[in-house]
Structure formats: structure tokens, C-alpha cells
PDB file of C-alpha atoms in Angstrom:
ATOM      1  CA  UNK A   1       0.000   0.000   0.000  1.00  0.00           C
ATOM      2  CA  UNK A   2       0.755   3.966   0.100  1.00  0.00           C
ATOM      3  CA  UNK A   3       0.981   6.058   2.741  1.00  0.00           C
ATOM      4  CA  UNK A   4       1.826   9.303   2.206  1.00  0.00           C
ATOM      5  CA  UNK A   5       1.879  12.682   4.609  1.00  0.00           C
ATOM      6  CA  UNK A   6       2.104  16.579   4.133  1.00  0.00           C
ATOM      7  CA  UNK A   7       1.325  19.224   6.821  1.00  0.00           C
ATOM      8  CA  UNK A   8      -2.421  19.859   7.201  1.00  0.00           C
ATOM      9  CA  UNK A   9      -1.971  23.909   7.134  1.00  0.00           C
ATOM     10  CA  UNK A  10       0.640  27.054   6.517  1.00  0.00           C
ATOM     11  CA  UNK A  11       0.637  30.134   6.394  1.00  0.00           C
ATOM     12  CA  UNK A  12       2.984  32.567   4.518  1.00  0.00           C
ATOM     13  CA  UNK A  13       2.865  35.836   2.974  1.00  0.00           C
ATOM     14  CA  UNK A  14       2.180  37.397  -0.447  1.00  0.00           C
ATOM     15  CA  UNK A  15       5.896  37.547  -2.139  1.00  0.00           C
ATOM     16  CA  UNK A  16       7.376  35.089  -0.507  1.00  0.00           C
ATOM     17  CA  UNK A  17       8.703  31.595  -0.835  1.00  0.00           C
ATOM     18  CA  UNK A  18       6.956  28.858   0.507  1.00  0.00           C
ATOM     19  CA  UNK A  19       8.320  25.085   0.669  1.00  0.00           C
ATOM     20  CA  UNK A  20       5.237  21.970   1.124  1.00  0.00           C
ATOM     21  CA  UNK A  21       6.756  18.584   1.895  1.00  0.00           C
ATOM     22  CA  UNK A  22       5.335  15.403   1.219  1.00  0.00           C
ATOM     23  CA  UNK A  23       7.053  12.044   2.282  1.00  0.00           C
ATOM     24  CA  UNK A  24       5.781   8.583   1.251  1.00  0.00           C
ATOM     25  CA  UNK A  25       6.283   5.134   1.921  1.00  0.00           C
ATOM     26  CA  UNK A  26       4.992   2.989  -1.012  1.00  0.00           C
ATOM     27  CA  UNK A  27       5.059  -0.559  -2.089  1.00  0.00           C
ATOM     28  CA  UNK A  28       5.790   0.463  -5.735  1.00  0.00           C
ATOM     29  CA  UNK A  29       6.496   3.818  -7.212  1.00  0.00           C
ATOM     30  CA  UNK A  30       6.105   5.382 -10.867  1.00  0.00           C
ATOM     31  CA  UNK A  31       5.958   9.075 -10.356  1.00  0.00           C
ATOM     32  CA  UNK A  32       5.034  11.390  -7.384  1.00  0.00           C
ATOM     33  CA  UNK A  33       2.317  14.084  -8.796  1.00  0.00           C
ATOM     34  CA  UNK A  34       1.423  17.354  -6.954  1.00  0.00           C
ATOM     35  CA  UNK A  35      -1.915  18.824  -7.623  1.00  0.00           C
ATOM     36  CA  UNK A  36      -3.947  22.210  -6.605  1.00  0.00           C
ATOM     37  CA  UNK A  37      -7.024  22.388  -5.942  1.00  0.00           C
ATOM     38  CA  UNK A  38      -9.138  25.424  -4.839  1.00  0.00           C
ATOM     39  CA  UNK A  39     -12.329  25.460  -2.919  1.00  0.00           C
ATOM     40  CA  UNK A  40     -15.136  23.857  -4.766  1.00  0.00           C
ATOM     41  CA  UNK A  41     -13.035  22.685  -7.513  1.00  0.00           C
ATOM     42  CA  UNK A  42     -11.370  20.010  -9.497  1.00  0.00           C
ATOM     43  CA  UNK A  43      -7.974  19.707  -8.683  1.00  0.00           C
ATOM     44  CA  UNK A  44      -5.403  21.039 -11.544  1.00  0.00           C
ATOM     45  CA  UNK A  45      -2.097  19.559 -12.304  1.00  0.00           C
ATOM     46  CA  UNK A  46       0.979  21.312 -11.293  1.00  0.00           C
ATOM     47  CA  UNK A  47       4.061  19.224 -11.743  1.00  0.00           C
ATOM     48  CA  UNK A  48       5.553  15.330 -11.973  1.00  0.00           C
ATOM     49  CA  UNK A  49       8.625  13.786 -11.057  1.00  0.00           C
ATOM     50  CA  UNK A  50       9.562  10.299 -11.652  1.00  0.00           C
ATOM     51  CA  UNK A  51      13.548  10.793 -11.702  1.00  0.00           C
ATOM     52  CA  UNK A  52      15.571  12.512  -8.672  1.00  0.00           C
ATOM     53  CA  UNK A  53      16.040  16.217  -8.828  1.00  0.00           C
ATOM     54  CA  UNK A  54      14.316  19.293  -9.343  1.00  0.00           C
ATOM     55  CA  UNK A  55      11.664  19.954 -12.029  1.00  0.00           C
ATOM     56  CA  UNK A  56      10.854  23.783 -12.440  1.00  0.00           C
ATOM     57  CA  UNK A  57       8.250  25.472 -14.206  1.00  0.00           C
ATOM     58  CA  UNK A  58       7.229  29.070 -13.590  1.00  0.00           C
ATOM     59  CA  UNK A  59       7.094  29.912 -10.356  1.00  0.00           C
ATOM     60  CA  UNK A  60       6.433  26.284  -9.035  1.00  0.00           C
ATOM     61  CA  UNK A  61       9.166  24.021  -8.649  1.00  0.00           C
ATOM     62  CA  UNK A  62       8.728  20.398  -7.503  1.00  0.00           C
ATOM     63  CA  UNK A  63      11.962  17.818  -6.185  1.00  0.00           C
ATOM     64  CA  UNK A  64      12.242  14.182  -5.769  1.00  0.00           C
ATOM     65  CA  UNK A  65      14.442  11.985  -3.505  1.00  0.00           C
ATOM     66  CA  UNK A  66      13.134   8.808  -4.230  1.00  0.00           C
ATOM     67  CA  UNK A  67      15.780   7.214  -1.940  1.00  0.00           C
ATOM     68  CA  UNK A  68      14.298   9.259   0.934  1.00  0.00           C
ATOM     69  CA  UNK A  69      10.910   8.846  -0.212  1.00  0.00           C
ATOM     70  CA  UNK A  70      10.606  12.693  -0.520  1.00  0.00           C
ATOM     71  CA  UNK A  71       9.256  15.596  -2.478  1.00  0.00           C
ATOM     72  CA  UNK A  72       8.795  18.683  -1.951  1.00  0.00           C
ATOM     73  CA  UNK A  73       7.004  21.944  -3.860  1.00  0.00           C
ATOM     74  CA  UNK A  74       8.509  25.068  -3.537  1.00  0.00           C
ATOM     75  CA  UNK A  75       6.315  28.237  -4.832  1.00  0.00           C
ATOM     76  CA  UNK A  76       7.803  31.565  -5.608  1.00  0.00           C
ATOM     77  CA  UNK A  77       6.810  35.231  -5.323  1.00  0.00           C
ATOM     78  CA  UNK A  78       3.452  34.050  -3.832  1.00  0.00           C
ATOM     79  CA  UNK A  79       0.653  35.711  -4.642  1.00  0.00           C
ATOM     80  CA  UNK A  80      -3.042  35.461  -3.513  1.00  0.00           C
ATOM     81  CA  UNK A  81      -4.472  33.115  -5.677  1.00  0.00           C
ATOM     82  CA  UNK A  82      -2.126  30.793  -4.747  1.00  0.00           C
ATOM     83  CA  UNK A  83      -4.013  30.288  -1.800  1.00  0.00           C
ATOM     84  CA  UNK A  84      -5.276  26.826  -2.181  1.00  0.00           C
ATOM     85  CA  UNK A  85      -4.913  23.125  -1.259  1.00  0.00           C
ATOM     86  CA  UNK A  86      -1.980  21.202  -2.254  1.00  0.00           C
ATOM     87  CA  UNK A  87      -2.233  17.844  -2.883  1.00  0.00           C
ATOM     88  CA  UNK A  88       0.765  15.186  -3.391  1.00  0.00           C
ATOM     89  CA  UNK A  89       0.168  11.952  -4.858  1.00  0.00           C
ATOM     90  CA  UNK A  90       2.057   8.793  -6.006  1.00  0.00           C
ATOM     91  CA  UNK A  91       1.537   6.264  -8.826  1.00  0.00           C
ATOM     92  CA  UNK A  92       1.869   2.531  -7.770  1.00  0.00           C
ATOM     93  CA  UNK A  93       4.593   1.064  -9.846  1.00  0.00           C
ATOM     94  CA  UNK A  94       2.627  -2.301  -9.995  1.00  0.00           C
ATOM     95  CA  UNK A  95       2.133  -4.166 -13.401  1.00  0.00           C
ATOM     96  CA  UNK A  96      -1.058  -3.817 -14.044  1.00  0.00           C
ATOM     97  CA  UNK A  97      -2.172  -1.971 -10.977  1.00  0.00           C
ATOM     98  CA  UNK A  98      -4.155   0.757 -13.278  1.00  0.00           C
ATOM     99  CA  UNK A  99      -1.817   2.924 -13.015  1.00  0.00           C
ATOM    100  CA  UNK A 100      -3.547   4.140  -9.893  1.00  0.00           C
ATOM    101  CA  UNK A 101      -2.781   7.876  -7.867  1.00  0.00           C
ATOM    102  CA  UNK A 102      -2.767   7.432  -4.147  1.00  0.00           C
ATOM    103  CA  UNK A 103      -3.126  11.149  -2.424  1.00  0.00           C
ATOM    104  CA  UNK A 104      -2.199  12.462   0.606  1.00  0.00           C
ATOM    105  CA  UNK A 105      -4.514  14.294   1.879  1.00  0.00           C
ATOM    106  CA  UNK A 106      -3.423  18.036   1.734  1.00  0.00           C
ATOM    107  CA  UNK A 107      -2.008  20.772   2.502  1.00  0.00           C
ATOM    108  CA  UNK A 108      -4.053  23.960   2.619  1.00  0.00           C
ATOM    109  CA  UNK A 109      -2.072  26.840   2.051  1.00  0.00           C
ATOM    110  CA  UNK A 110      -2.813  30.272   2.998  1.00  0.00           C
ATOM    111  CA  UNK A 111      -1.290  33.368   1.566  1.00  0.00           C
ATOM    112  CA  UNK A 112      -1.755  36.848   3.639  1.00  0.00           C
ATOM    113  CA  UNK A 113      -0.884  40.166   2.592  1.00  0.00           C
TER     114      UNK A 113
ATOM    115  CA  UNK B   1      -8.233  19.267 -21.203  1.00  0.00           C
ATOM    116  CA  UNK B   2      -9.675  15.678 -21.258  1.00  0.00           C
ATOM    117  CA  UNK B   3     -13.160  17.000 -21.988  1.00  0.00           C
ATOM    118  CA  UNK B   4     -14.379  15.252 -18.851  1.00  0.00           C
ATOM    119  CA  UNK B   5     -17.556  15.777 -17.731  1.00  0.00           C
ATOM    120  CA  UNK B   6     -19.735  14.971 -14.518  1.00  0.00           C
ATOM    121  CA  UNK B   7     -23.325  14.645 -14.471  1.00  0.00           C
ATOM    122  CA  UNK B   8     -24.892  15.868 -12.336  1.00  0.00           C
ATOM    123  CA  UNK B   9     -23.363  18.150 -10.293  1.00  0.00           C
ATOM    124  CA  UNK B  10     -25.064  18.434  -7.733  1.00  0.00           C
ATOM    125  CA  UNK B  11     -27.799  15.776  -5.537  1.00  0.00           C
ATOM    126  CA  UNK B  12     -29.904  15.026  -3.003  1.00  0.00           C
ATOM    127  CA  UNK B  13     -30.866  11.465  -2.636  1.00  0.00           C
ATOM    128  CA  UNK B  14     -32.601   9.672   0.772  1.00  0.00           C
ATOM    129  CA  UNK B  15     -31.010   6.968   2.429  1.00  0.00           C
ATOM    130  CA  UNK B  16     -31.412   3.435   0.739  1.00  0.00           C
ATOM    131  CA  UNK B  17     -32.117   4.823  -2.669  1.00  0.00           C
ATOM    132  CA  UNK B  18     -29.476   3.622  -5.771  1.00  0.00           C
ATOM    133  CA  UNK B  19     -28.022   6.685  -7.286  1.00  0.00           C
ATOM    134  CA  UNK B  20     -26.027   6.610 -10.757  1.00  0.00           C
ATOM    135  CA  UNK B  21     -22.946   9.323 -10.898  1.00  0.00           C
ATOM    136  CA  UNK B  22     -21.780   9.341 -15.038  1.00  0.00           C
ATOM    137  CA  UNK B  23     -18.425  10.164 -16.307  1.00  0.00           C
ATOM    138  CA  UNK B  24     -18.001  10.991 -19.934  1.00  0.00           C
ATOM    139  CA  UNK B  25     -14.653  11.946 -21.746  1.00  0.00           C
ATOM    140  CA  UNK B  26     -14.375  12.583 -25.254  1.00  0.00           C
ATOM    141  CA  UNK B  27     -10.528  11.820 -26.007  1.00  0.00           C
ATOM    142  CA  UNK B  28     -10.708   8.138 -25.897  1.00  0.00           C
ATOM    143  CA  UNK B  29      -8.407   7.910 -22.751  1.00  0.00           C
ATOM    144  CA  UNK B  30      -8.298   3.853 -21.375  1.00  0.00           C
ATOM    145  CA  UNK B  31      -8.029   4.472 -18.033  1.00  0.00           C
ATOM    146  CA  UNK B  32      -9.870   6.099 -15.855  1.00  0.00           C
ATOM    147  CA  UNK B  33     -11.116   6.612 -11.986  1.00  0.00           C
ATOM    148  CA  UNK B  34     -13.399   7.742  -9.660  1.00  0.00           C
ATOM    149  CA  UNK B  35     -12.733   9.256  -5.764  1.00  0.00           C
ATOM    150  CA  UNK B  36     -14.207  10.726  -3.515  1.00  0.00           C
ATOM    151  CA  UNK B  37     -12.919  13.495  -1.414  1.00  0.00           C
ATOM    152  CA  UNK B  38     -13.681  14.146   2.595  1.00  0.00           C
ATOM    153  CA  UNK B  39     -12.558  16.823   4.884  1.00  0.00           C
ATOM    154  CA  UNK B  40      -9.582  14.624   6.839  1.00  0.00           C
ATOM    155  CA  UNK B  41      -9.166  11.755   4.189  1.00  0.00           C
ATOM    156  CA  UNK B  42      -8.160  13.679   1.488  1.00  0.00           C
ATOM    157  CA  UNK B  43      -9.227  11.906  -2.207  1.00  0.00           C
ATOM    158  CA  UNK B  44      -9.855   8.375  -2.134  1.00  0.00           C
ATOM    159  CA  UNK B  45     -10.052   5.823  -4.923  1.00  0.00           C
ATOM    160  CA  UNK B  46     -13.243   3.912  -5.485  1.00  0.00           C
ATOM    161  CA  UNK B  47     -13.203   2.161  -8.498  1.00  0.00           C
ATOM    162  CA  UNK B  48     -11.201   2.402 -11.443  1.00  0.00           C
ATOM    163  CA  UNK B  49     -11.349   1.119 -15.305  1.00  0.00           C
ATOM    164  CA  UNK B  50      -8.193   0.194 -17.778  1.00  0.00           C
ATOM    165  CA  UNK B  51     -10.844  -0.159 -20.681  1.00  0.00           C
ATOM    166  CA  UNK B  52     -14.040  -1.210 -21.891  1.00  0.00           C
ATOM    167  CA  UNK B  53     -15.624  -3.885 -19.307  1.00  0.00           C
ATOM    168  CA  UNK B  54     -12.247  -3.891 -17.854  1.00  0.00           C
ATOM    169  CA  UNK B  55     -13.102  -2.469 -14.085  1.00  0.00           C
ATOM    170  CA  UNK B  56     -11.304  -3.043 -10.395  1.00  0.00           C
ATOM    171  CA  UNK B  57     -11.588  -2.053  -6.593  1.00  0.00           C
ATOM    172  CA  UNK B  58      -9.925   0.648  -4.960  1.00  0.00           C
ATOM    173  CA  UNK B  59      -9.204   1.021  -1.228  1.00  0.00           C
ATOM    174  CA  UNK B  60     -12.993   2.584  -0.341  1.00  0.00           C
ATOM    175  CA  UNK B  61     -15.202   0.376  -2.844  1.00  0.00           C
ATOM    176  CA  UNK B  62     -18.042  -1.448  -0.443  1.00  0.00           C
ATOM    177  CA  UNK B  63     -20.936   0.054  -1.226  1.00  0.00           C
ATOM    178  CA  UNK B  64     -20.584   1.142  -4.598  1.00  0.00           C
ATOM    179  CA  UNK B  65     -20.301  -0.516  -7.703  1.00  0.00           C
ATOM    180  CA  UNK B  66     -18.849   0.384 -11.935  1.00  0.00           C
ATOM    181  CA  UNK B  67     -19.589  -0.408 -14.877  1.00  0.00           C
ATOM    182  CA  UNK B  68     -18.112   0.506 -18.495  1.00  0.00           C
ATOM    183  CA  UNK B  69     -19.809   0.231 -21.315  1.00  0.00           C
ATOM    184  CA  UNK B  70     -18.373   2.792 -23.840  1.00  0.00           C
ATOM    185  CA  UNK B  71     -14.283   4.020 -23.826  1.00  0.00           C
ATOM    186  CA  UNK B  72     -15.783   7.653 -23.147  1.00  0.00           C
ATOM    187  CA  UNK B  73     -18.293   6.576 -20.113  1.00  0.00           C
ATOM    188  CA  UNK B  74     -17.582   5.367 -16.964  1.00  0.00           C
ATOM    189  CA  UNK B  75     -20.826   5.126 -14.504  1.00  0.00           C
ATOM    190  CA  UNK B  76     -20.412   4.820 -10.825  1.00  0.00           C
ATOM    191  CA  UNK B  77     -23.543   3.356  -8.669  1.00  0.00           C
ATOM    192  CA  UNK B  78     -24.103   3.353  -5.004  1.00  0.00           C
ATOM    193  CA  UNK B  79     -26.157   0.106  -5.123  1.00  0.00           C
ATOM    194  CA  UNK B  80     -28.291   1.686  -1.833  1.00  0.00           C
ATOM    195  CA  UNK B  81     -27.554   4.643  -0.957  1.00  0.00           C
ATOM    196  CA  UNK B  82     -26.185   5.662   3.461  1.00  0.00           C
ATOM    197  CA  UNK B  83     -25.774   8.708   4.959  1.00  0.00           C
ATOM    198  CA  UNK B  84     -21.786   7.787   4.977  1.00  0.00           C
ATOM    199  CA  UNK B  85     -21.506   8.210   1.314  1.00  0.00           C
ATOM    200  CA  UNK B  86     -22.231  11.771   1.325  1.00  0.00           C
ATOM    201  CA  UNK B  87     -19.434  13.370  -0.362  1.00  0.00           C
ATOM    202  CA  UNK B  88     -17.795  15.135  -3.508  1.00  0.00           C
ATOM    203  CA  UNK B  89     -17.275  12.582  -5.986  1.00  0.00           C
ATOM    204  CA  UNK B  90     -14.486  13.206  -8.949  1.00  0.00           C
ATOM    205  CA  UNK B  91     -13.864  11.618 -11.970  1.00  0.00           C
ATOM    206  CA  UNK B  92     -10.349  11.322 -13.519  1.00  0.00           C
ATOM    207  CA  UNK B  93      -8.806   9.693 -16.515  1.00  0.00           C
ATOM    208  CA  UNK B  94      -5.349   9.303 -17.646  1.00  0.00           C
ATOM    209  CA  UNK B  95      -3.810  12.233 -19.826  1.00  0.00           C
ATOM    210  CA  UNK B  96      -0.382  10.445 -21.163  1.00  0.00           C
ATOM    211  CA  UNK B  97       1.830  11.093 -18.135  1.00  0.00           C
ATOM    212  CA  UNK B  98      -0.920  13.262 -16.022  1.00  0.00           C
ATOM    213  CA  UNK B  99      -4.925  12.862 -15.171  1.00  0.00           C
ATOM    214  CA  UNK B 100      -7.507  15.125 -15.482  1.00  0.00           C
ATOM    215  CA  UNK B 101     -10.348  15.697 -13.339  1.00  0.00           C
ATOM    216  CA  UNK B 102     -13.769  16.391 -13.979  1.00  0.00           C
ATOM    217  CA  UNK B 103     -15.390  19.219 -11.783  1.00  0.00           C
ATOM    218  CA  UNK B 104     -17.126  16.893  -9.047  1.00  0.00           C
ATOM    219  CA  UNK B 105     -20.433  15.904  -8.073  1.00  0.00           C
ATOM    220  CA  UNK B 106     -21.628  16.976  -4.806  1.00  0.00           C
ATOM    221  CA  UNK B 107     -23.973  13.831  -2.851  1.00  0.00           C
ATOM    222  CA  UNK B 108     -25.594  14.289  -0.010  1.00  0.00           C
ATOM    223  CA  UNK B 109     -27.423  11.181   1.464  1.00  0.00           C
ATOM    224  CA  UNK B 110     -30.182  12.616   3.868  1.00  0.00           C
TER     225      UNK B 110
END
């Protein structure tokens, strides 16, 4: 099985850097996902790692350690509407498990002026 | 996007009653998925589908049932409705390396 954990809450302010972990233990691993998802919606793709290291795009970065079983996301020059919840999520790496996403179950960020 | 689309978005249903959630997607993705999402559990997989007829469990599937018929529908039943299945339900399929989700339906069992 998965199980994977991320802080329940922060708090940081507009402009700023803010870093969400996620660590997960899994029983097979193809890619570690993280997601946004504002209030009353879908959640929206922001990034994917499946090899160690640091992906950027924009102002949202995302790193892997898969030997530590850790990610984080790292958003930059924050800005209001980034106020949301993150999520982090893993695909099983098992042959034909359905290529299934197992979430964590959030981290709801707040950004104050 | 995936085109995905929920119907409906919204219900009320009373307690023992079967209710039919539909998924359609228009870009002839194989897999797809349904969850649902609760304050504390984050989203949870119910069922999913790697093609036509082709259905499994996920970790929360008592109490609800799948079935596809067509590539671009996938149709998720709660065979009698409880008060324990209120939630937000999304639909997802597989993009190439991501997944796209539909925009929820919102159950409440009263």
C-alpha cells in the first residue's frame, strides 16, 4: 500500500517563498504528482517527477528523492491566488495496478498580505 | 483538457435509494477513476477502469459498484444509498503522463 503525509496547514505571505513537503512510503512507485485544488473545484495539475532532482516550471518548482521517499514543492513570489490546497500523490509502480494515484490528503495553504 | 464531464453536479438522494454518478470523456483515454474526497481523508479511490468492461476495486469500494460500457463513459452506482456516502465525488482519466479531473459531483445522502 501507500501512505503518504504533508502538513495539514501554513501560512505565509504574499511575495514570498513557501516550501510543502510530502514524504511517502509505497510498495511500488512510478511518479510522485502534486496537484492544486481550490475550494469547490477540481484539482489542476501542477508538476511530476519520476527521476531525482528538481523539475521547475514558472514559479512552481517540484523535487524528488526517491531514496528518501521525498518531495517537496517550492512556490515563488506568492501571490493570492495561490491560496489553495496542495495535494501530493504517487503512482503505484505495480504491473497492471491501473496505473492508480494514491493522495495524501493536503495541505491547505494560505497566503496573507 | 480531457473533456471530462460529470453529471450531475449536484444531488440530493434519501437513504437506501441507488443513485447513478456518469463520467463521460471525449478523447478516448483507457483508463480512468473515480474518488471521492472528505474533509480529513483527502481523495480516495473507489473504483477504477483500464478499458471497456475492464473495471477493479480501490481502497474505499463497499458500497458502490462500476460499470463501463463505452471508452468515453464510466458510470459509478451506489447500489443503496447511506448517509456515509455523502461526499464530492471526482472523476479522472489518464492524460499520457498526467490525469484530469472532472469538476465533481456533490452527494448528499439525507
Amino acid at each position: 500500500g501507500q501512505n503518504i503525509d504533508q502538513p495539514t496547514e501554513m501560512t505565509a505571505t504574499e511575495g514570498a517563498i513557501v516550501q510543502i513537503n510530502c514524504t511517502y512510503q509505497t510498495s511500488g512507485f512510478n511518479g510522485l504528482f502534486w496537484y492544486q485544488q481550490h475550494a469547490g473545484e477540481a484539482p489542476t495539475f501542477l508538476s511530476y517527477n519520476v527521476l531525482d532532482g528538481l523539475e521547475e516550471k514558472g514559479r512552481f518548482s517540484s523535487f524528488l528523492s526517491r531514496s528518501k521517499g521525498y518531495s517537496y514543492l517550492l512556490l515563488k513570489e506568492l501571490q493570492m491566488k495561490d491560496s489553495a490546497s496542495y495535494l501530493c500523490a504517487v503512482r503505484d509502480g505495480v504491473t497492471g495496478g491501473g496505473n492508480k494515484l494514491t493522495f495524501g490528503t493536503g495541505t491547505q495553504l494560505k497566503v496573507e498580505l | 483538457d480531457a473533456g471530462i464531464t460529470q453529471s450531475p453536479r449536484h444531488k440530493v438522494t434519501e437513504t437506501g435509494t441507488p443513485v447513478t454518478l456518469r463520467c463521460h470523456q471525449t478523447e478516448n483515454h483507457r483508463y480512468m477513476y473515480w474518488y471521492r474526497q472528505d474533509p480529513g481523508h483527502g481523495l480516495r479511490l473507489i473504483h477504477y477502469s483500464y478499458g471497456v468492461k475492464d473495471t477493479d476495486k480501490g481502497e474505499v469500494s463497499d458500497g458502490y459498484s462500476v460499470s463501463r460500457s463505452k471508452t468515453e463513459d464510466f458510470l459509478l452506482t451506489l447500489e443503496s444509498a447511506t448517509s456515509s456516502q455523502t461526499s464530492v465525488y471526482f472523476c479522472a482519466s489518464r492524460t499520457g503522463v498526467g490525469y484530469t479531473f472532472g469538476s465533481g459531483t456533490r452527494l448528499t445522502v439525507v
